[in-house]
């Protein structure tokens, strides 16, 4: 099956700092790739996705590019805000049938003003 | 609208109780999922329903019993749970798995077993 490896935190940044959270994957074929965000006390929200190589997913100032050559899908944001404090999960379908998602271990981001 | 709703938001139950968690979506999705999430861990898949039929059971103990009454509803029946079953239970849905695997999650039910 597929697998995903995500940098673990916690990541602590000041407001307006640049954010990178690394995610690499191992997969058969070229699966869709996802970033989900979980705010304190809430469920998971889809942040962005990419469905093929070189696609760039973007949402709320966050971006991630599907890099086939490095099997990576790193999450970036140019200027973080306090409201971005959350746990971020990289995710990939478990197999080619796409029956379920498997998640990285999650990265906790704390942004201070 | 990409909303998945779950009730209740919080649930406290004893080990001898029977309770049910409910999940609903009106996006026309034909695949629905139950995940379990322990604190500071990623979600772990429990069950997958596809076109109202159970397609995956990730070796979940029988004290958890899923049910899909129709294409919009998903239940999780709980009986004789253990304290270690305390967790956030997340429901998700997708248009279908395979070609379009994007899953949308509900807010979860936080379960405490005493």
mmCIF file of C-alpha atoms in Angstrom, chain B:
data_model
loop_
_atom_site.group_PDB
_atom_site.id
_atom_site.type_symbol
_atom_site.label_atom_id
_atom_site.label_comp_id
_atom_site.label_asym_id
_atom_site.label_seq_id
_atom_site.Cartn_x
_atom_site.Cartn_y
_atom_site.Cartn_z
ATOM 1 C CA UNK B 1 -22.221 22.798 0.118
ATOM 2 C CA UNK B 2 -19.622 20.380 1.479
ATOM 3 C CA UNK B 3 -21.133 19.805 4.889
ATOM 4 C CA UNK B 4 -21.135 16.605 6.866
ATOM 5 C CA UNK B 5 -23.012 16.804 10.152
ATOM 6 C CA UNK B 6 -22.522 14.607 13.201
ATOM 7 C CA UNK B 7 -24.536 14.193 16.371
ATOM 8 C CA UNK B 8 -24.038 14.325 19.243
ATOM 9 C CA UNK B 9 -21.045 16.611 19.566
ATOM 10 C CA UNK B 10 -20.093 15.081 22.916
ATOM 11 C CA UNK B 11 -21.090 11.768 24.484
ATOM 12 C CA UNK B 12 -20.290 10.294 27.873
ATOM 13 C CA UNK B 13 -21.273 6.684 28.448
ATOM 14 C CA UNK B 14 -20.689 3.875 30.872
ATOM 15 C CA UNK B 15 -19.286 0.528 29.851
ATOM 16 C CA UNK B 16 -22.705 -1.133 29.993
ATOM 17 C CA UNK B 17 -24.560 1.505 27.973
ATOM 18 C CA UNK B 18 -25.768 1.330 24.406
ATOM 19 C CA UNK B 19 -25.541 4.498 22.357
ATOM 20 C CA UNK B 20 -25.404 5.551 18.717
ATOM 21 C CA UNK B 21 -23.487 8.133 16.768
ATOM 22 C CA UNK B 22 -25.124 9.686 13.722
ATOM 23 C CA UNK B 23 -23.705 11.179 10.554
ATOM 24 C CA UNK B 24 -25.523 12.851 7.680
ATOM 25 C CA UNK B 25 -24.531 14.313 4.322
ATOM 26 C CA UNK B 26 -26.623 15.774 1.509
ATOM 27 C CA UNK B 27 -23.960 16.055 -1.161
ATOM 28 C CA UNK B 28 -25.075 12.956 -3.032
ATOM 29 C CA UNK B 29 -21.919 11.147 -1.980
ATOM 30 C CA UNK B 30 -22.010 7.366 -2.271
ATOM 31 C CA UNK B 31 -19.082 6.491 -0.012
ATOM 32 C CA UNK B 32 -19.106 7.123 3.734
ATOM 33 C CA UNK B 33 -16.469 6.443 6.360
ATOM 34 C CA UNK B 34 -15.957 6.160 10.077
ATOM 35 C CA UNK B 35 -12.570 7.117 11.532
ATOM 36 C CA UNK B 36 -11.312 7.051 15.104
ATOM 37 C CA UNK B 37 -8.863 9.683 16.293
ATOM 38 C CA UNK B 38 -7.010 9.511 19.575
ATOM 39 C CA UNK B 39 -5.460 12.641 21.039
ATOM 40 C CA UNK B 40 -2.450 13.944 19.122
ATOM 41 C CA UNK B 41 -2.724 11.142 16.552
ATOM 42 C CA UNK B 42 -3.952 11.016 12.954
ATOM 43 C CA UNK B 43 -7.377 9.548 12.165
ATOM 44 C CA UNK B 44 -7.512 5.780 11.729
ATOM 45 C CA UNK B 45 -10.005 4.156 9.417
ATOM 46 C CA UNK B 46 -12.669 1.933 10.982
ATOM 47 C CA UNK B 47 -15.313 1.289 8.318
ATOM 48 C CA UNK B 48 -16.133 2.173 4.719
ATOM 49 C CA UNK B 49 -19.580 2.031 3.134
ATOM 50 C CA UNK B 50 -19.917 2.175 -0.605
ATOM 51 C CA UNK B 51 -23.375 2.466 -2.128
ATOM 52 C CA UNK B 52 -24.855 1.635 1.279
ATOM 53 C CA UNK B 53 -22.947 -1.621 1.584
ATOM 54 C CA UNK B 54 -20.127 -2.262 4.006
ATOM 55 C CA UNK B 55 -16.986 -2.597 1.916
ATOM 56 C CA UNK B 56 -14.229 -2.313 4.504
ATOM 57 C CA UNK B 57 -14.043 -3.258 8.175
ATOM 58 C CA UNK B 58 -10.572 -2.611 9.528
ATOM 59 C CA UNK B 59 -10.786 -5.444 12.070
ATOM 60 C CA UNK B 60 -12.836 -3.297 14.405
ATOM 61 C CA UNK B 61 -14.154 -5.018 17.578
ATOM 62 C CA UNK B 62 -17.787 -6.085 17.417
ATOM 63 C CA UNK B 63 -18.729 -3.650 20.173
ATOM 64 C CA UNK B 64 -18.747 -1.119 17.304
ATOM 65 C CA UNK B 65 -21.546 -1.811 14.820
ATOM 66 C CA UNK B 66 -21.975 0.403 11.757
ATOM 67 C CA UNK B 67 -25.193 0.873 9.853
ATOM 68 C CA UNK B 68 -26.052 2.739 6.655
ATOM 69 C CA UNK B 69 -29.852 3.105 6.491
ATOM 70 C CA UNK B 70 -29.734 5.120 3.272
ATOM 71 C CA UNK B 71 -27.305 6.976 1.073
ATOM 72 C CA UNK B 72 -27.350 10.098 3.275
ATOM 73 C CA UNK B 73 -27.081 8.556 6.732
ATOM 74 C CA UNK B 74 -24.438 6.607 8.578
ATOM 75 C CA UNK B 75 -24.746 5.359 12.141
ATOM 76 C CA UNK B 76 -22.274 3.820 14.545
ATOM 77 C CA UNK B 77 -23.872 1.745 17.284
ATOM 78 C CA UNK B 78 -21.867 1.387 20.471
ATOM 79 C CA UNK B 79 -22.254 -1.322 23.103
ATOM 80 C CA UNK B 80 -20.113 -2.490 26.002
ATOM 81 C CA UNK B 81 -17.292 -0.103 25.213
ATOM 82 C CA UNK B 82 -14.042 0.099 27.121
ATOM 83 C CA UNK B 83 -12.373 3.239 28.513
ATOM 84 C CA UNK B 84 -9.680 2.942 25.826
ATOM 85 C CA UNK B 85 -12.409 3.517 23.217
ATOM 86 C CA UNK B 86 -12.599 7.131 24.341
ATOM 87 C CA UNK B 87 -11.678 9.213 21.291
ATOM 88 C CA UNK B 88 -12.944 11.597 18.638
ATOM 89 C CA UNK B 89 -15.073 9.713 16.109
ATOM 90 C CA UNK B 90 -15.075 11.289 12.691
ATOM 91 C CA UNK B 91 -17.442 10.637 9.830
ATOM 92 C CA UNK B 92 -16.475 11.443 6.257
ATOM 93 C CA UNK B 93 -17.994 11.125 2.828
ATOM 94 C CA UNK B 94 -16.768 11.194 -0.745
ATOM 95 C CA UNK B 95 -18.441 11.181 -4.126
ATOM 96 C CA UNK B 96 -17.032 7.737 -4.594
ATOM 97 C CA UNK B 97 -13.725 6.212 -3.761
ATOM 98 C CA UNK B 98 -11.224 5.436 -6.472
ATOM 99 C CA UNK B 99 -11.423 8.096 -9.122
ATOM 100 C CA UNK B 100 -12.657 10.905 -6.876
ATOM 101 C CA UNK B 101 -11.366 10.143 -3.401
ATOM 102 C CA UNK B 102 -11.655 13.631 -1.886
ATOM 103 C CA UNK B 103 -13.185 13.095 1.530
ATOM 104 C CA UNK B 104 -15.137 15.683 3.490
ATOM 105 C CA UNK B 105 -15.208 15.315 7.241
ATOM 106 C CA UNK B 106 -17.759 16.140 9.873
ATOM 107 C CA UNK B 107 -16.869 17.919 13.133
ATOM 108 C CA UNK B 108 -16.728 14.649 15.045
ATOM 109 C CA UNK B 109 -18.248 13.212 18.191
ATOM 110 C CA UNK B 110 -16.025 13.308 21.240
ATOM 111 C CA UNK B 111 -16.724 10.100 23.145
ATOM 112 C CA UNK B 112 -15.778 9.471 26.750
ATOM 113 C CA UNK B 113 -16.254 5.979 28.185
ATOM 114 C CA UNK B 114 -16.287 5.802 31.965
#
